[in-house]
Tab-separated table of C-alpha atoms in Angstrom:
chain	number	residue	atom	x	y	z
A	1	MET	CA	1.908	-108.017	-92.327
A	2	THR	CA	4.948	-107.228	-90.300
A	3	GLY	CA	5.107	-106.788	-86.549
A	4	ASP	CA	2.855	-108.936	-84.350
A	5	ASP	CA	-0.584	-109.274	-82.816
A	6	ALA	CA	-0.352	-106.160	-80.630
A	7	ALA	CA	0.183	-103.860	-83.629
A	8	VAL	CA	-2.663	-102.541	-85.798
A	9	ALA	CA	-1.745	-100.611	-88.935
A	10	ASP	CA	-3.961	-97.839	-90.315
A	11	GLY	CA	-2.338	-96.356	-93.402
A	12	GLY	CA	1.032	-94.929	-92.353
A	13	HIS	CA	0.151	-95.065	-88.675
A	14	VAL	CA	0.613	-98.088	-86.440
A	15	THR	CA	-0.898	-98.451	-82.981
A	16	VAL	CA	0.569	-100.843	-80.400
A	17	ASP	CA	-1.770	-101.879	-77.597
A	18	ALA	CA	0.412	-102.381	-74.543
A	19	MET	CA	-2.278	-101.588	-71.979
A	20	GLY	CA	-1.638	-103.414	-68.702
A	21	LEU	CA	1.871	-104.513	-69.658
A	22	VAL	CA	4.807	-103.498	-67.452
A	23	CYS	CA	8.378	-102.648	-68.400
A	24	PRO	CA	10.131	-103.789	-70.507
A	25	LEU	CA	7.149	-105.368	-72.369
A	26	PRO	CA	5.674	-102.153	-73.903
A	27	ILE	CA	9.103	-101.392	-75.413
A	28	ILE	CA	9.489	-104.950	-76.689
A	29	GLU	CA	6.054	-104.663	-78.373
A	30	LEU	CA	7.089	-101.315	-79.868
A	31	ALA	CA	10.311	-102.820	-81.227
A	32	LYS	CA	8.455	-105.785	-82.717
A	33	ALA	CA	5.943	-103.456	-84.379
A	34	ALA	CA	8.771	-101.326	-85.813
A	35	ARG	CA	10.519	-104.289	-87.434
A	36	GLY	CA	10.450	-104.124	-91.228
A	37	ARG	CA	8.415	-100.919	-91.435
A	38	GLU	CA	9.302	-98.054	-93.761
A	39	ALA	CA	11.045	-94.888	-92.621
A	40	GLY	CA	8.481	-92.191	-91.861
A	41	THR	CA	5.988	-94.635	-90.321
A	42	GLU	CA	4.525	-93.341	-87.069
A	43	ILE	CA	3.912	-95.778	-84.245
A	44	THR	CA	1.836	-94.943	-81.185
A	45	VAL	CA	2.221	-97.067	-78.054
A	46	LEU	CA	-0.897	-97.164	-75.876
A	47	CYS	CA	0.016	-98.245	-72.364
A	48	THR	CA	-0.584	-97.835	-68.652
A	49	ASP	CA	3.042	-98.298	-67.497
A	50	VAL	CA	4.437	-94.893	-66.407
A	51	ALA	CA	8.010	-96.103	-67.066
A	52	ALA	CA	7.166	-95.949	-70.794
A	53	ARG	CA	7.218	-92.135	-70.549
A	54	VAL	CA	10.960	-92.485	-69.918
A	55	ASP	CA	11.618	-95.554	-72.020
A	56	VAL	CA	9.878	-94.749	-75.316
A	57	PRO	CA	11.991	-91.573	-75.868
A	58	ALA	CA	15.104	-93.481	-74.703
A	59	TRP	CA	14.308	-96.327	-77.133
A	60	ALA	CA	13.976	-93.837	-79.997
A	61	ARG	CA	17.319	-92.223	-79.118
A	62	MET	CA	19.125	-95.581	-78.818
A	63	THR	CA	17.701	-97.067	-82.032
A	64	GLY	CA	18.031	-93.966	-84.217
A	65	HIS	CA	14.318	-93.126	-84.477
A	66	GLU	CA	12.489	-89.940	-83.567
A	67	PHE	CA	10.291	-89.432	-80.510
A	68	VAL	CA	7.295	-87.324	-81.548
A	69	GLY	CA	5.666	-86.841	-78.155
A	70	GLU	CA	2.924	-87.835	-75.759
A	71	MET	CA	-0.572	-87.602	-77.183
A	72	LYS	CA	-3.799	-86.933	-75.331
A	73	THR	CA	-6.046	-89.964	-74.927
A	74	ASP	CA	-9.717	-90.172	-74.033
A	75	GLY	CA	-9.117	-93.116	-71.715
A	76	ALA	CA	-6.839	-93.818	-68.758
A	77	GLY	CA	-3.871	-94.869	-70.906
A	78	ILE	CA	-0.724	-93.068	-71.994
A	79	ALA	CA	-0.137	-92.600	-75.739
A	80	LEU	CA	3.468	-92.158	-76.892
A	81	THR	CA	4.372	-91.703	-80.558
A	82	VAL	CA	7.622	-92.291	-82.452
A	83	ARG	CA	8.493	-91.766	-86.136
A	84	LEU	CA	10.758	-94.353	-87.759
A	85	ARG	CA	13.859	-93.225	-89.618
B	1	MET	CA	30.981	-110.734	-55.109
B	2	PHE	CA	29.360	-107.629	-53.664
B	3	LEU	CA	29.046	-104.776	-56.187
B	4	ASP	CA	26.193	-102.865	-54.522
B	5	ALA	CA	28.274	-100.950	-51.949
B	6	SER	CA	26.929	-97.453	-52.596
B	7	GLY	CA	25.121	-96.584	-49.360
B	8	SER	CA	26.162	-99.752	-47.559
B	9	ALA	CA	29.771	-100.863	-47.957
B	10	PRO	CA	31.065	-103.931	-46.103
B	11	MET	CA	32.961	-103.205	-42.875
B	12	THR	CA	36.681	-104.006	-42.730
B	13	ASN	CA	38.270	-105.973	-39.887
B	14	ARG	CA	39.713	-102.763	-38.493
B	15	THR	CA	36.248	-101.173	-38.386
B	16	LEU	CA	34.736	-104.267	-36.760
B	17	GLU	CA	37.516	-104.253	-34.154
B	18	ALA	CA	36.835	-100.579	-33.433
B	19	PHE	CA	33.146	-101.381	-33.018
B	20	GLN	CA	33.981	-104.136	-30.509
B	21	ALA	CA	36.387	-101.889	-28.616
B	22	GLY	CA	33.622	-99.278	-28.530
B	23	LEU	CA	31.233	-101.804	-27.010
B	24	ALA	CA	33.805	-102.635	-24.316
B	25	ASP	CA	34.671	-99.029	-23.437
B	26	GLY	CA	31.723	-96.938	-24.563
B	27	TRP	CA	28.715	-99.013	-23.600
B	28	THR	CA	27.203	-96.599	-21.096
B	29	ASP	CA	25.158	-93.400	-21.483
B	30	PRO	CA	27.716	-90.655	-22.204
B	31	ALA	CA	25.597	-87.991	-20.439
B	32	ARG	CA	25.986	-89.112	-16.808
B	33	LEU	CA	28.326	-88.072	-14.017
B	34	HIS	CA	30.586	-91.030	-13.427
B	35	THR	CA	33.839	-92.432	-14.745
B	36	GLU	CA	32.254	-94.973	-17.115
B	37	SER	CA	30.067	-92.282	-18.633
B	38	ARG	CA	33.020	-89.911	-19.061
B	39	ARG	CA	34.917	-92.635	-20.933
B	40	ALA	CA	31.987	-93.068	-23.322
B	41	ARG	CA	31.767	-89.275	-23.715
B	42	GLN	CA	35.475	-89.064	-24.557
B	43	LEU	CA	35.122	-91.768	-27.214
B	44	LEU	CA	32.085	-90.018	-28.683
B	45	ASP	CA	33.711	-86.578	-28.746
B	46	ALA	CA	36.994	-87.830	-30.211
B	47	SER	CA	35.122	-89.773	-32.890
B	48	ARG	CA	32.961	-86.810	-33.843
B	49	GLU	CA	36.060	-84.594	-33.989
B	50	ALA	CA	37.781	-87.028	-36.342
B	51	ILE	CA	34.727	-87.167	-38.602
B	52	ALA	CA	34.375	-83.354	-38.540
B	53	GLU	CA	38.009	-82.945	-39.493
B	54	ALA	CA	37.572	-85.264	-42.482
B	55	LEU	CA	34.521	-83.281	-43.598
B	56	GLY	CA	36.357	-79.967	-43.250
B	57	ALA	CA	33.868	-78.969	-40.551
B	58	ARG	CA	34.060	-77.669	-36.988
B	59	PRO	CA	33.335	-80.379	-34.372
B	60	GLU	CA	30.975	-78.108	-32.413
B	61	HIS	CA	28.908	-77.639	-35.582
B	62	THR	CA	28.947	-81.322	-36.519
B	63	HIS	CA	25.857	-83.202	-35.385
B	64	LEU	CA	25.019	-86.877	-35.263
B	65	ALA	CA	21.599	-88.197	-36.300
B	66	HIS	CA	19.979	-91.611	-36.279
B	67	SER	CA	20.266	-92.170	-40.034
B	68	PRO	CA	21.111	-90.246	-43.209
B	69	HIS	CA	17.340	-89.836	-43.700
B	70	ALA	CA	16.940	-88.350	-40.210
B	71	ALA	CA	19.947	-86.077	-40.834
B	72	ILE	CA	18.407	-84.801	-44.083
B	73	GLU	CA	14.988	-84.264	-42.469
B	74	ARG	CA	16.408	-82.407	-39.494
B	75	VAL	CA	18.777	-80.147	-41.406
B	76	ILE	CA	16.101	-79.161	-43.915
B	77	ALA	CA	13.581	-78.486	-41.117
B	78	GLY	CA	16.162	-76.655	-38.984
B	79	VAL	CA	17.482	-74.328	-41.692
B	80	PHE	CA	13.999	-73.732	-43.162
B	81	THR	CA	12.620	-72.720	-39.748
B	82	ALA	CA	15.373	-70.119	-39.291
B	83	ARG	CA	14.504	-68.476	-42.637
B	84	ARG	CA	11.214	-67.029	-41.499
B	85	GLY	CA	9.147	-65.436	-44.267
B	86	ARG	CA	10.771	-67.502	-47.007
B	87	ASP	CA	8.765	-70.577	-47.737
B	88	ARG	CA	10.096	-72.282	-50.888
B	89	ILE	CA	12.831	-74.890	-51.317
B	90	VAL	CA	14.770	-75.230	-54.584
B	91	ALA	CA	16.415	-78.585	-55.325
B	92	SER	CA	18.098	-80.322	-58.233
B	93	ALA	CA	15.904	-82.886	-60.002
B	94	VAL	CA	18.353	-85.662	-59.105
B	95	GLU	CA	18.383	-85.253	-55.306
B	96	ARG	CA	17.639	-88.288	-53.180
B	97	ASP	CA	13.992	-89.112	-52.516
B	98	ALA	CA	14.743	-88.456	-48.822
B	99	THR	CA	15.698	-84.858	-49.654
B	100	LEU	CA	12.689	-84.173	-51.865
B	101	HIS	CA	10.289	-85.872	-49.459
B	102	ALA	CA	11.638	-83.872	-46.495
B	103	ALA	CA	11.562	-80.633	-48.512
B	104	THR	CA	7.993	-81.289	-49.656
B	105	HIS	CA	6.917	-82.001	-46.078
B	106	VAL	CA	8.712	-79.039	-44.499
B	107	ALA	CA	7.745	-76.483	-47.184
B	108	ALA	CA	4.174	-77.851	-47.460
B	109	GLY	CA	4.690	-78.784	-51.093
B	110	ASN	CA	6.344	-75.510	-52.117
B	111	VAL	CA	9.366	-77.164	-53.755
B	112	THR	CA	10.849	-76.344	-57.166
B	113	THR	CA	13.100	-78.879	-58.874
B	114	VAL	CA	15.694	-77.664	-61.368
B	115	PRO	CA	16.478	-79.906	-64.363
B	116	VAL	CA	19.829	-81.479	-65.172
B	117	ASP	CA	21.436	-82.153	-68.553
B	118	ALA	CA	21.849	-85.599	-70.146
B	119	ARG	CA	24.982	-86.249	-68.067
B	120	GLY	CA	23.312	-85.181	-64.828
B	121	HIS	CA	24.788	-81.698	-64.349
B	122	LEU	CA	22.526	-79.038	-62.881
B	123	ASP	CA	21.170	-76.395	-65.290
B	124	LEU	CA	22.949	-73.447	-63.634
B	125	GLU	CA	21.001	-70.805	-65.548
B	126	ALA	CA	17.645	-72.219	-64.473
B	127	PHE	CA	18.965	-72.663	-60.924
B	128	ALA	CA	20.143	-69.040	-60.755
B	129	ALA	CA	16.723	-67.846	-61.970
B	130	GLU	CA	14.913	-69.878	-59.304
B	131	ILE	CA	17.036	-68.773	-56.350
B	132	ALA	CA	16.912	-65.113	-57.470
B	133	VAL	CA	13.276	-64.994	-56.316
B	134	PRO	CA	13.359	-63.792	-52.692
B	135	ASP	CA	10.996	-66.485	-51.366
B	136	VAL	CA	13.659	-69.202	-51.314
B	137	ALA	CA	14.463	-70.584	-47.849
B	138	LEU	CA	17.182	-72.973	-48.961
B	139	ALA	CA	18.653	-74.754	-51.965
B	140	ALA	CA	19.612	-78.443	-52.037
B	141	VAL	CA	22.213	-79.637	-54.550
B	142	GLN	CA	23.993	-82.930	-54.015
B	143	HIS	CA	27.775	-83.305	-54.300
B	144	ALA	CA	27.586	-86.477	-56.348
B	145	ASN	CA	24.709	-88.598	-57.537
B	146	HIS	CA	24.158	-91.894	-55.731
B	147	GLU	CA	22.852	-93.650	-58.871
B	148	ILE	CA	24.805	-92.337	-61.843
B	149	GLY	CA	27.897	-90.936	-60.088
B	150	THR	CA	27.896	-87.493	-61.713
B	151	VAL	CA	29.701	-84.895	-59.559
B	152	GLN	CA	28.068	-81.451	-59.533
B	153	ARG	CA	30.081	-78.285	-60.166
B	154	LEU	CA	29.594	-77.059	-56.617
B	155	ALA	CA	31.974	-74.085	-56.856
B	156	ASP	CA	29.652	-72.576	-59.490
B	157	VAL	CA	26.518	-73.568	-57.557
B	158	ALA	CA	27.865	-72.055	-54.324
B	159	ALA	CA	28.843	-68.809	-56.064
B	160	LEU	CA	25.197	-68.453	-57.128
B	161	THR	CA	23.720	-69.284	-53.705
B	162	ALA	CA	26.194	-66.962	-51.960
B	163	ALA	CA	25.247	-64.102	-54.311
B	164	ALA	CA	21.538	-64.775	-53.683
B	165	LYS	CA	22.180	-65.201	-49.908
B	166	VAL	CA	20.437	-68.582	-49.948
B	167	PRO	CA	21.844	-71.350	-47.710
B	168	LEU	CA	23.159	-74.304	-49.741
B	169	LEU	CA	22.518	-77.825	-48.457
B	170	VAL	CA	24.914	-80.331	-50.011
B	171	ASP	CA	24.036	-84.024	-49.817
B	172	ALA	CA	27.442	-85.714	-49.748
B	173	THR	CA	26.096	-89.105	-48.690
B	174	ALA	CA	27.450	-90.758	-51.858
B	175	SER	CA	30.849	-89.064	-52.001
B	176	ILE	CA	32.537	-88.726	-48.590
B	177	GLY	CA	35.327	-91.277	-48.274
B	178	HIS	CA	35.633	-91.719	-52.059
B	179	GLY	CA	37.515	-88.527	-52.913
B	180	PRO	CA	38.146	-85.032	-51.569
B	181	SER	CA	35.311	-83.756	-49.358
B	182	PRO	CA	33.364	-80.930	-50.999
B	183	ALA	CA	34.541	-77.433	-50.119
B	184	HIS	CA	31.413	-75.465	-51.019
B	185	TRP	CA	28.404	-75.817	-48.710
B	186	ASP	CA	26.524	-74.112	-45.879
B	187	ALA	CA	25.109	-77.399	-44.603
B	188	LEU	CA	26.387	-80.882	-45.396
B	189	VAL	CA	24.974	-84.379	-44.895
B	190	ALA	CA	27.089	-87.550	-44.822
B	191	ASN	CA	26.389	-91.287	-44.486
B	192	PRO	CA	28.941	-93.423	-42.580
B	193	ALA	CA	27.546	-96.704	-43.969
B	194	ASP	CA	28.550	-95.501	-47.437
B	195	TRP	CA	32.243	-95.342	-46.462
B	196	GLY	CA	32.217	-98.701	-44.650
B	197	GLY	CA	30.978	-97.616	-41.232
B	198	PRO	CA	27.938	-99.101	-39.513
B	199	ALA	CA	24.392	-98.351	-40.697
B	200	GLY	CA	22.045	-96.392	-38.465
B	201	LEU	CA	23.991	-93.135	-38.314
B	202	GLY	CA	23.859	-89.842	-40.194
B	203	ILE	CA	26.066	-86.761	-40.003
B	204	VAL	CA	25.093	-83.105	-40.360
B	205	ALA	CA	27.809	-80.422	-40.599
B	206	LEU	CA	26.983	-76.720	-40.554
B	207	ARG	CA	29.102	-73.657	-41.148
B	208	PRO	CA	29.301	-71.471	-38.026
B	209	GLN	CA	27.342	-68.747	-39.846
B	210	THR	CA	24.565	-71.101	-41.046
B	211	ARG	CA	21.470	-70.271	-39.024
B	212	TRP	CA	19.090	-72.976	-37.894
B	213	LEU	CA	16.373	-73.363	-35.276
B	214	PRO	CA	15.218	-76.579	-33.646
B	215	ALA	CA	12.066	-77.608	-35.501
B	216	TRP	CA	11.671	-80.438	-32.989
B	217	PRO	CA	10.992	-80.664	-29.239
B	218	GLU	CA	14.508	-81.666	-28.107
B	219	GLY	CA	16.263	-78.308	-28.595
B	220	ASP	CA	19.829	-78.597	-29.832
B	221	ASP	CA	19.798	-82.389	-29.550
B	222	TRP	CA	19.920	-83.712	-33.132
B	223	ALA	CA	19.688	-87.361	-32.040
B	224	PRO	CA	17.118	-87.566	-29.223
B	225	GLY	CA	17.790	-90.553	-27.009
B	226	GLY	CA	21.456	-90.539	-27.993
B	227	VAL	CA	23.486	-92.405	-30.577
B	228	LEU	CA	25.273	-95.729	-30.314
B	229	VAL	CA	28.773	-94.675	-29.215
B	230	PRO	CA	30.545	-97.783	-30.648
B	231	ALA	CA	28.912	-97.055	-34.033
B	232	VAL	CA	30.280	-93.501	-34.053
B	233	LEU	CA	33.754	-94.787	-33.151
B	234	ALA	CA	33.586	-97.413	-35.913
B	235	ALA	CA	32.380	-94.750	-38.397
B	236	ALA	CA	35.375	-92.539	-37.515
B	237	VAL	CA	37.837	-95.427	-37.845
B	238	ALA	CA	36.318	-96.532	-41.163
B	239	LEU	CA	36.629	-93.013	-42.561
B	240	GLN	CA	40.216	-92.757	-41.309
B	241	GLU	CA	41.040	-96.068	-43.006
B	242	ARG	CA	39.472	-94.908	-46.282
B	243	ARG	CA	41.403	-91.644	-46.162
B	244	GLU	CA	44.765	-93.358	-45.593
B	245	GLU	CA	44.403	-95.190	-48.923
B	246	LEU	CA	42.165	-92.628	-50.637
B	247	ASP	CA	44.334	-91.700	-53.621
B	248	ALA	CA	45.364	-95.248	-54.491
B	249	THR	CA	41.872	-96.706	-53.967
B	250	SER	CA	39.989	-94.030	-55.865
B	251	LEU	CA	42.441	-94.256	-58.771
B	252	ARG	CA	42.073	-98.041	-58.921
B	253	LEU	CA	38.259	-98.051	-58.635
B	254	HIS	CA	38.054	-95.204	-61.169
B	255	GLY	CA	39.936	-97.446	-63.591
B	256	LEU	CA	37.658	-100.431	-62.902
B	257	VAL	CA	34.557	-98.297	-63.504
B	258	SER	CA	36.098	-97.010	-66.748
B	259	ARG	CA	36.542	-100.622	-67.848
B	260	VAL	CA	32.879	-101.372	-67.098
B	261	ARG	CA	31.765	-98.196	-68.902
B	262	ASP	CA	33.864	-98.963	-71.988
B	263	ALA	CA	32.780	-102.605	-72.110
B	264	ALA	CA	29.086	-101.805	-71.573
B	265	ALA	CA	29.128	-99.109	-74.270
B	266	ALA	CA	30.132	-101.822	-76.780
B	267	TRP	CA	27.320	-104.244	-75.791
B	268	PRO	CA	24.394	-103.892	-78.244
B	269	GLY	CA	21.416	-101.925	-76.915
B	270	VAL	CA	23.062	-100.834	-73.672
B	271	ASP	CA	22.800	-97.252	-72.417
B	272	VAL	CA	25.708	-96.174	-70.172
B	273	VAL	CA	24.581	-93.317	-67.949
B	274	GLY	CA	26.240	-90.280	-66.338
B	275	ASP	CA	29.383	-88.238	-66.914
B	276	PRO	CA	32.346	-90.418	-67.980
B	277	ASP	CA	34.877	-88.036	-66.378
B	278	GLU	CA	33.285	-85.784	-63.738
B	279	ARG	CA	32.042	-88.669	-61.625
B	280	LEU	CA	32.512	-90.684	-58.471
B	281	PRO	CA	35.334	-93.220	-58.822
B	282	HIS	CA	33.249	-96.210	-57.729
B	283	VAL	CA	29.700	-95.797	-59.118
B	284	VAL	CA	28.382	-96.742	-62.559
B	285	THR	CA	24.932	-97.350	-64.014
B	286	PHE	CA	23.882	-98.857	-67.333
B	287	SER	CA	20.523	-99.984	-68.779
B	288	CYS	CA	19.886	-102.894	-71.130
B	289	LEU	CA	17.177	-102.588	-73.791
B	290	TYR	CA	14.365	-105.212	-73.614
B	291	VAL	CA	15.646	-106.659	-70.317
B	292	ASP	CA	13.551	-107.000	-67.160
B	293	GLY	CA	15.489	-105.368	-64.282
B	294	GLU	CA	14.208	-107.779	-61.657
B	295	ALA	CA	15.076	-110.826	-63.752
B	296	LEU	CA	18.534	-109.366	-64.323
B	297	LEU	CA	19.181	-108.852	-60.594
B	298	THR	CA	17.897	-112.335	-59.792
B	299	ARG	CA	20.053	-113.947	-62.492
B	300	LEU	CA	23.192	-112.106	-61.335
B	301	ASP	CA	22.407	-113.005	-57.719
B	302	ARG	CA	22.249	-116.648	-58.775
B	303	GLU	CA	25.698	-116.197	-60.315
B	304	GLY	CA	26.869	-114.876	-56.927
B	305	ILE	CA	27.001	-111.235	-58.009
B	306	ALA	CA	25.122	-108.583	-55.998
B	307	VAL	CA	24.188	-105.418	-57.924
B	308	GLY	CA	21.620	-102.634	-57.505
B	309	SER	CA	18.981	-101.313	-59.913
B	310	GLY	CA	16.843	-98.240	-60.560
B	311	SER	CA	14.319	-100.057	-62.765
B	312	ALA	CA	10.649	-99.642	-61.907
B	313	CYS	CA	10.049	-103.358	-61.442
B	314	THR	CA	12.712	-103.454	-58.703
B	315	THR	CA	11.088	-100.660	-56.637
B	316	SER	CA	8.119	-100.933	-54.299
B	317	THR	CA	6.291	-98.103	-56.093
B	318	LEU	CA	6.744	-99.480	-59.642
B	319	GLU	CA	7.917	-95.978	-60.593
B	320	PRO	CA	11.184	-95.800	-62.533
B	321	SER	CA	14.173	-94.068	-60.946
B	322	ARG	CA	13.631	-90.309	-60.955
B	323	VAL	CA	17.349	-89.859	-61.648
B	324	LEU	CA	17.266	-92.021	-64.787
B	325	ALA	CA	14.147	-90.137	-65.949
B	326	ALA	CA	15.816	-86.756	-65.295
B	327	VAL	CA	18.788	-87.569	-67.546
B	328	GLY	CA	16.596	-89.227	-70.215
B	329	ALA	CA	18.250	-92.627	-69.735
B	330	LEU	CA	16.549	-95.940	-70.433
B	331	SER	CA	14.993	-97.024	-67.144
B	332	HIS	CA	14.351	-100.732	-67.637
B	333	GLY	CA	17.049	-103.404	-67.448
B	334	ASN	CA	19.056	-101.135	-65.175
B	335	VAL	CA	22.198	-102.254	-63.334
B	336	ARG	CA	23.802	-100.048	-60.715
B	337	LEU	CA	27.266	-100.844	-59.402
B	338	GLY	CA	28.897	-99.393	-56.300
B	339	LEU	CA	32.434	-100.726	-55.861
B	340	HIS	CA	34.115	-100.953	-52.460
B	341	PRO	CA	37.898	-101.131	-51.917
B	342	GLY	CA	37.796	-104.946	-51.650
B	343	VAL	CA	36.593	-105.353	-55.255
B	344	THR	CA	39.361	-106.833	-57.417
B	345	ASP	CA	40.277	-106.655	-61.096
B	346	ALA	CA	39.292	-110.328	-61.359
B	347	ASP	CA	35.782	-109.520	-60.048
B	348	ILE	CA	35.276	-106.951	-62.796
B	349	ASP	CA	36.774	-109.334	-65.406
B	350	ARG	CA	34.151	-111.894	-64.431
B	351	LEU	CA	31.270	-109.403	-64.543
B	352	VAL	CA	32.328	-108.002	-67.909
B	353	ALA	CA	32.718	-111.500	-69.368
B	354	LEU	CA	29.344	-112.660	-68.027
B	355	MET	CA	27.065	-109.696	-68.819
B	356	PRO	CA	26.682	-110.097	-72.630
B	357	ARG	CA	25.488	-113.691	-72.206
B	358	VAL	CA	23.098	-112.772	-69.365
B	359	ILE	CA	21.626	-109.920	-71.427
B	360	ALA	CA	21.227	-112.143	-74.507
B	361	ASP	CA	19.573	-114.934	-72.465
B	362	LEU	CA	17.079	-112.564	-70.839
B	363	ARG	CA	16.221	-110.939	-74.182
B	364	ALA	CA	15.605	-114.343	-75.711
B	365	GLU	CA	13.396	-115.377	-72.758
B	366	ALA	CA	11.325	-112.179	-73.161
B	367	GLY	CA	10.911	-112.752	-76.899
B	368	ALA	CA	12.641	-109.466	-77.698
B	369	PRO	CA	13.742	-108.693	-81.250
B	370	GLU	CA	17.410	-108.805	-82.273
B	371	VAL	CA	19.432	-105.800	-81.183
B	372	ALA	CA	21.826	-104.400	-83.764
């Protein structure tokens, strides 16, 4: 198992629970979850911090990954997905 | 080492002396009918004339307000009120909060923001499409951005607003005193504290043909209750002093900012924001991946270095800077520098030498992964 406690893998899709964390912690959790994973893996960050809407796409740009988009959630959180390259 | 001078630059000795002389000679109400009052009036008028001249404006159409915020509120309300039947305001997405808040209030929420590109330049095609609709009361496009330094292409913007017959409000609160004053505007706002004058003063300049109506009870009085005459004198002297050394200072600060930009671009996981060339000489912003903005400011403050930040954790609202969001820049770990003429090469040497260690320490403390 790569990544850390906040990341849960389900096949090729990883979910990072960053609910309640404030910047830069959701991005740190995302980066930890991305470590050692194969290209093509999709990671979704679940969070409440609105700054992540800016910072997840910026992280993808700066680290050479692809920002897929913001997904709808059934709860109060924000779901942001990246695809590793 | 004060590197947060955008919006509030330290006052020079000459400006402080002017302020003191203003207190000695211009302490009374300039609106009364005696010798002391006339002396205060003369100081006020001469100071306003000097400021107007530097802005490329006519003194009789140059108004003083109690702050840059008050100046922005009044000019938006005044011009909007004179455009009866047109009820929408168009603004760039990177305007100051003061501008967007005033526009939202005055136009009852009927405000359209126009996006900018990754370097912060206004999308001219989208802007032209918005102002072509005949419901637009006014357009607000800043001269230069107060956070990232990008200078807008105002000649192109003004050609579009002139063709659409829409008054153009230019927020020059970050640029006056740092380079040539903008030539293209129908209404202009300036901030004396930004060029080393005292805080608590704002300037509005209007073209003679720009129509406005008082949207307030005091008629043509833009600063009800009057302004502090010594502050206006000090603002005029500070601007004069900046202009005497303008070319040399802006060239030198431009070079120092280039050094910061080049150095920061080589630090791992650092996003340098804004246009590297079409920019203010003295403003630069960069963001550091996995770094807490508040911790960064506190650490630098402990090292005796004052900087600004647009990171969410450093604002009261916990919202990230709208400007950083608009250009798609990383918003956390943000450092914003505004250099004043007293900043030396040695100051920047020290900052550039210190930053990589500070960033690495804070990343380690946060348990962040290695940055390639």
